[in-house]
GROMACS .gro file of C-alpha atoms in nm:
model
  255
    1MET     CA    1   0.000   0.000   0.000
    2ILE     CA    2   0.283   0.241   0.091
    3LYS     CA    3   0.465   0.148  -0.235
    4PHE     CA    4   0.146   0.223  -0.428
    5PHE     CA    5   0.124   0.577  -0.283
    6ARG     CA    6   0.491   0.640  -0.354
    7THR     CA    7   0.443   0.541  -0.718
    8ILE     CA    8   0.157   0.787  -0.757
    9ARG     CA    9   0.356   1.062  -0.587
   10LYS     CA   10   0.657   1.010  -0.818
   11LYS     CA   11   0.434   1.007  -1.126
   12LEU     CA   12   0.271   1.338  -1.028
   13LEU     CA   13   0.607   1.504  -0.964
   14THR     CA   14   0.748   1.372  -1.292
   15GLU     CA   15   0.454   1.515  -1.484
   16SER     CA   16   0.498   1.851  -1.304
   17LYS     CA   17   0.140   1.844  -1.183
   18PHE     CA   18   0.215   2.027  -0.857
   19SER     CA   19  -0.144   2.121  -0.770
   20LYS     CA   20  -0.255   1.764  -0.803
   21TYR     CA   21   0.044   1.651  -0.600
   22LEU     CA   22  -0.040   1.902  -0.328
   23LEU     CA   23  -0.397   1.777  -0.317
   24TYR     CA   24  -0.271   1.422  -0.303
   25ALA     CA   25  -0.027   1.508  -0.020
   26VAL     CA   26  -0.305   1.665   0.186
   27GLY     CA   27  -0.519   1.359   0.131
   28GLU     CA   28  -0.235   1.134   0.236
   29ILE     CA   29  -0.190   1.337   0.558
   30ILE     CA   30  -0.561   1.314   0.629
   31LEU     CA   31  -0.549   0.936   0.584
   32VAL     CA   32  -0.251   0.913   0.823
   33VAL     CA   33  -0.434   1.127   1.082
   34ILE     CA   34  -0.748   0.917   1.048
   35GLY     CA   35  -0.537   0.604   1.093
   36ILE     CA   36  -0.378   0.747   1.409
   37LEU     CA   37  -0.719   0.846   1.548
   38ILE     CA   38  -0.859   0.501   1.480
   39ALA     CA   39  -0.558   0.342   1.651
   40LEU     CA   40  -0.599   0.573   1.951
   41GLN     CA   41  -0.969   0.491   1.970
   42ILE     CA   42  -0.896   0.119   1.964
   43ASN     CA   43  -0.628   0.165   2.230
   44ASN     CA   44  -0.862   0.373   2.447
   45THR     CA   45  -1.135   0.113   2.409
   46ASN     CA   46  -0.895  -0.164   2.509
   47ASN     CA   47  -0.776   0.036   2.811
   48TYR     CA   48  -1.134   0.111   2.913
   49ASN     CA   49  -1.230  -0.257   2.887
   50GLU     CA   50  -0.925  -0.356   3.092
   51GLN     CA   51  -1.014  -0.103   3.362
   52ARG     CA   52  -1.374  -0.224   3.374
   53SER     CA   53  -1.252  -0.581   3.408
   54LEU     CA   54  -1.019  -0.475   3.691
   55GLU     CA   55  -1.304  -0.278   3.850
   56GLN     CA   56  -1.518  -0.594   3.856
   57GLU     CA   57  -1.237  -0.784   4.028
   58TYR     CA   58  -1.202  -0.508   4.287
   59LEU     CA   59  -1.576  -0.494   4.348
   60LEU     CA   60  -1.602  -0.868   4.405
   61SER     CA   61  -1.303  -0.865   4.642
   62LEU     CA   62  -1.440  -0.564   4.831
   63GLN     CA   63  -1.780  -0.727   4.855
   64SER     CA   64  -1.629  -1.035   5.018
   65GLU     CA   65  -1.415  -0.822   5.254
   66PHE     CA   66  -1.702  -0.600   5.368
   67GLU     CA   67  -1.941  -0.893   5.412
   68THR     CA   68  -1.682  -1.027   5.656
   69ASN     CA   69  -1.660  -0.686   5.823
   70LEU     CA   70  -2.038  -0.671   5.862
   71LYS     CA   71  -2.036  -1.007   6.043
   72LYS     CA   72  -1.753  -0.882   6.265
   73ILE     CA   73  -1.923  -0.554   6.358
   74ASN     CA   74  -2.249  -0.736   6.436
   75ALA     CA   75  -2.056  -0.974   6.662
   76SER     CA   76  -1.881  -0.681   6.835
   77ILE     CA   77  -2.212  -0.501   6.889
   78GLU     CA   78  -2.374  -0.815   7.031
   79GLU     CA   79  -2.078  -0.887   7.259
   80ASN     CA   80  -2.073  -0.528   7.381
   81GLU     CA   81  -2.447  -0.537   7.448
   82LEU     CA   82  -2.394  -0.836   7.677
   83ARG     CA   83  -2.114  -0.639   7.846
   84ILE     CA   84  -2.351  -0.344   7.899
   85GLN     CA   85  -2.619  -0.568   8.050
   86SER     CA   86  -2.366  -0.722   8.289
   87LEU     CA   87  -2.237  -0.379   8.390
   88GLU     CA   88  -2.588  -0.252   8.458
   89TYR     CA   89  -2.657  -0.552   8.679
   90LEU     CA   90  -2.328  -0.525   8.868
   91LEU     CA   91  -2.390  -0.158   8.942
   92THR     CA   92  -2.707  -0.256   9.131
   93LEU     CA   93  -2.498  -0.468   9.369
   94PHE     CA   94  -2.349  -0.165   9.541
   95ASP     CA   95  -2.681  -0.158   9.726
   96LYS     CA   96  -2.601  -0.394  10.013
   97ASN     CA   97  -2.964  -0.506  10.039
   98VAL     CA   98  -2.945  -0.627   9.678
   99LEU     CA   99  -2.595  -0.775   9.719
  100ASP     CA  100  -2.707  -0.988  10.012
  101THR     CA  101  -2.968  -1.160   9.794
  102VAL     CA  102  -2.721  -1.266   9.523
  103ASN     CA  103  -2.496  -1.573   9.537
  104SER     CA  104  -2.133  -1.590   9.428
  105GLN     CA  105  -2.205  -1.784   9.109
  106ILE     CA  106  -2.434  -1.516   8.968
  107ILE     CA  107  -2.175  -1.248   9.041
  108SER     CA  108  -1.911  -1.454   8.858
  109GLN     CA  109  -2.143  -1.497   8.560
  110LYS     CA  110  -2.184  -1.119   8.538
  111LEU     CA  111  -1.814  -1.047   8.590
  112ALA     CA  112  -1.709  -1.293   8.318
  113PRO     CA  113  -1.814  -1.074   8.017
  114ILE     CA  114  -1.628  -0.780   8.175
  115TYR     CA  115  -1.302  -0.959   8.241
  116GLY     CA  116  -1.325  -1.221   7.967
  117SER     CA  117  -1.277  -0.980   7.676
  118GLU     CA  118  -1.223  -0.616   7.585
  119ILE     CA  119  -1.426  -0.377   7.371
  120SER     CA  120  -1.282  -0.433   7.025
  121TYR     CA  121  -1.338  -0.443   6.651
  122MET     CA  122  -1.080  -0.580   6.406
  123PRO     CA  123  -1.202  -0.534   6.047
  124ALA     CA  124  -1.041  -0.685   5.740
  125THR     CA  125  -0.895  -0.403   5.528
  126GLY     CA  126  -0.637  -0.577   5.310
  127VAL     CA  127  -0.819  -0.529   4.979
  128LEU     CA  128  -0.923  -0.172   5.055
  129ASN     CA  129  -0.574  -0.070   5.167
  130ASP     CA  130  -0.421  -0.227   4.857
  131ILE     CA  131  -0.654  -0.035   4.625
  132ILE     CA  132  -0.597   0.297   4.801
  133SER     CA  133  -0.220   0.262   4.843
  134SER     CA  134  -0.178   0.165   4.476
  135GLY     CA  135  -0.367   0.478   4.366
  136LYS     CA  136  -0.631   0.275   4.183
  137LEU     CA  137  -0.939   0.386   4.374
  138ASN     CA  138  -1.044   0.599   4.075
  139ILE     CA  139  -1.087   0.284   3.867
  140ILE     CA  140  -1.417   0.248   4.055
  141LEU     CA  141  -1.656   0.469   3.860
  142ASN     CA  142  -1.923   0.501   4.130
  143LYS     CA  143  -1.836   0.832   4.298
  144ARG     CA  144  -2.052   0.765   4.605
  145LEU     CA  145  -1.885   0.428   4.657
  146ARG     CA  146  -1.538   0.582   4.621
  147GLN     CA  147  -1.620   0.845   4.884
  148HIS     CA  148  -1.742   0.586   5.136
  149LEU     CA  149  -1.439   0.364   5.077
  150ALA     CA  150  -1.202   0.659   5.120
  151SER     CA  151  -1.368   0.771   5.446
  152PHE     CA  152  -1.390   0.424   5.602
  153ASP     CA  153  -1.041   0.451   5.751
  154SER     CA  154  -1.122   0.780   5.927
  155SER     CA  155  -1.428   0.618   6.087
  156LEU     CA  156  -1.205   0.336   6.214
  157ASN     CA  157  -0.960   0.590   6.359
  158LEU     CA  158  -1.241   0.755   6.556
  159LEU     CA  159  -1.352   0.417   6.688
  160ASN     CA  160  -0.995   0.319   6.782
  161LYS     CA  161  -0.960   0.634   6.995
  162GLN     CA  162  -1.268   0.528   7.191
  163ILE     CA  163  -1.136   0.173   7.228
  164ASP     CA  164  -0.800   0.305   7.352
  165GLY     CA  165  -0.986   0.508   7.616
  166ALA     CA  166  -1.179   0.199   7.722
  167LYS     CA  167  -0.856   0.002   7.763
  168PHE     CA  168  -0.746   0.234   8.044
  169THR     CA  169  -1.066   0.166   8.238
  170ASP     CA  170  -1.047  -0.204   8.161
  171GLU     CA  171  -0.695  -0.218   8.305
  172LYS     CA  172  -0.809  -0.041   8.623
  173LEU     CA  173  -1.092  -0.292   8.669
  174ARG     CA  174  -0.847  -0.579   8.628
  175ALA     CA  175  -0.612  -0.425   8.882
  176ILE     CA  176  -0.894  -0.415   9.139
  177LEU     CA  177  -0.981  -0.779   9.067
  178TYR     CA  178  -0.617  -0.883   9.105
  179GLU     CA  179  -0.591  -0.699   9.437
  180LYS     CA  180  -0.928  -0.757   9.601
  181GLY     CA  181  -1.100  -1.037   9.410
  182SER     CA  182  -1.043  -1.389   9.283
  183ILE     CA  183  -1.006  -1.485   8.917
  184ARG     CA  184  -1.004  -1.847   9.030
  185LYS     CA  185  -1.349  -1.802   9.181
  186ILE     CA  186  -1.489  -1.662   8.854
  187VAL     CA  187  -1.353  -1.936   8.626
  188MET     CA  188  -1.469  -2.208   8.866
  189ASP     CA  189  -1.818  -2.062   8.911
  190ILE     CA  190  -1.880  -2.038   8.534
  191GLY     CA  191  -1.743  -2.389   8.479
  192PHE     CA  192  -1.455  -2.272   8.264
  193MET     CA  193  -1.188  -2.456   8.463
  194ASP     CA  194  -1.154  -2.691   8.759
  195PHE     CA  195  -0.857  -2.700   8.993
  196GLU     CA  196  -0.711  -3.009   9.160
  197TYR     CA  197  -0.502  -2.813   9.403
  198PRO     CA  198  -0.611  -2.585   9.691
  199SER     CA  199  -0.560  -2.210   9.689
  200ILE     CA  200  -0.558  -1.923   9.935
  201SER     CA  201  -0.822  -1.753   9.719
  202GLU     CA  202  -1.070  -2.041   9.691
  203LYS     CA  203  -1.274  -1.916   9.985
  204LEU     CA  204  -1.248  -1.550   9.884
  205ASP     CA  205  -1.583  -1.393   9.805
  206ASN     CA  206  -1.587  -1.147   9.515
  207LYS     CA  207  -1.864  -0.963   9.695
  208LEU     CA  208  -1.584  -0.786   9.882
  209MET     CA  209  -1.508  -0.581   9.571
  210PHE     CA  210  -1.850  -0.417   9.601
  211GLU     CA  211  -1.730  -0.241   9.915
  212SER     CA  212  -1.489  -0.039   9.700
  213ILE     CA  213  -1.590   0.307   9.576
  214GLU     CA  214  -1.307   0.285   9.323
  215PHE     CA  215  -1.457  -0.035   9.181
  216GLU     CA  216  -1.798   0.130   9.148
  217ASN     CA  217  -1.649   0.436   8.975
  218TYR     CA  218  -1.461   0.230   8.718
  219LEU     CA  219  -1.760   0.005   8.655
  220LEU     CA  220  -1.977   0.310   8.593
  221GLY     CA  221  -1.713   0.465   8.369
  222TYR     CA  222  -1.686   0.143   8.172
  223ARG     CA  223  -2.064   0.127   8.143
  224LEU     CA  224  -2.070   0.477   7.989
  225LEU     CA  225  -1.786   0.393   7.750
  226ALA     CA  226  -1.946   0.066   7.639
  227ASN     CA  227  -2.280   0.234   7.579
  228ALA     CA  228  -2.119   0.516   7.377
  229THR     CA  229  -1.925   0.262   7.170
  230ASN     CA  230  -2.246   0.087   7.066
  231GLY     CA  231  -2.399   0.424   6.975
  232PRO     CA  232  -2.454   0.582   6.631
  233ARG     CA  233  -2.119   0.763   6.625
  234LEU     CA  234  -1.900   0.452   6.666
  235PHE     CA  235  -2.014   0.090   6.617
  236GLY     CA  236  -2.343   0.217   6.475
  237ARG     CA  237  -2.164   0.442   6.227
  238ILE     CA  238  -1.926   0.166   6.117
  239LYS     CA  239  -2.216  -0.073   6.059
  240THR     CA  240  -2.411   0.187   5.857
  241GLU     CA  241  -2.106   0.262   5.641
  242ILE     CA  242  -2.044  -0.107   5.574
  243GLU     CA  243  -2.407  -0.163   5.477
  244THR     CA  244  -2.397   0.141   5.246
  245ILE     CA  245  -2.075   0.021   5.081
  246LEU     CA  246  -2.224  -0.325   5.024
  247LYS     CA  247  -2.538  -0.177   4.869
  248GLU     CA  248  -2.334   0.040   4.631
  249ILE     CA  249  -2.114  -0.256   4.534
  250GLU     CA  250  -2.419  -0.472   4.468
  251ARG     CA  251  -2.569  -0.194   4.255
  252GLU     CA  252  -2.252  -0.176   4.044
  253LEU     CA  253  -2.225  -0.552   4.002
  254GLU     CA  254  -2.585  -0.571   3.878
  255LYS     CA  255  -2.520  -0.327   3.591
   0.00000   0.00000   0.00000
């Protein structure tokens, strides 16, 4: 094809038909430009299709990750609700008339959720962090989804500050138990562990801790922290964001 155009060009120059040659040259340039534009369009189409394919992979991976995160936040909310209920009950025991009606086993059952675990939430963020750190978040076309994904980390930071504050109170409560109470008594009363050997603490009654103003103050403080954590600004906010992200992902995958 190129040889054909060269032959025509030489013939026109030989015959001194400059105007025709000029017209031909312009036409040849136009054909070259059209060819370049077509190539660019094909390349752009290929790039677009590759990005959409990558977007689908990201969406499916994010969907799996945030479905896991939804299960985790629901478990954290449920666990914290049990913690709140136990704290509310324990706070009633600082009334001696109420304390005298309760046996040691019930007290251990209510102390177990307090000392058995901490307020926590550990989401999976591997896929999200990889997308953001690689600068490929813009591959996701849904602007609303991009905004929620980008802000998820800031919501986690706010929650982590609350959890860090709760750890201080949790440590104080443990210190009181270590000094004035019996861990052995709790684990035996709830059937978590049996001991074959005697101990100086086996006859210790954890009711003695309810004579401590410090214990009451830290229990109340922990109750307020736990309740705030389950509120709309922390666990509630995280759950709402996860549900919104999953809805937007599902909407994109259905297109």
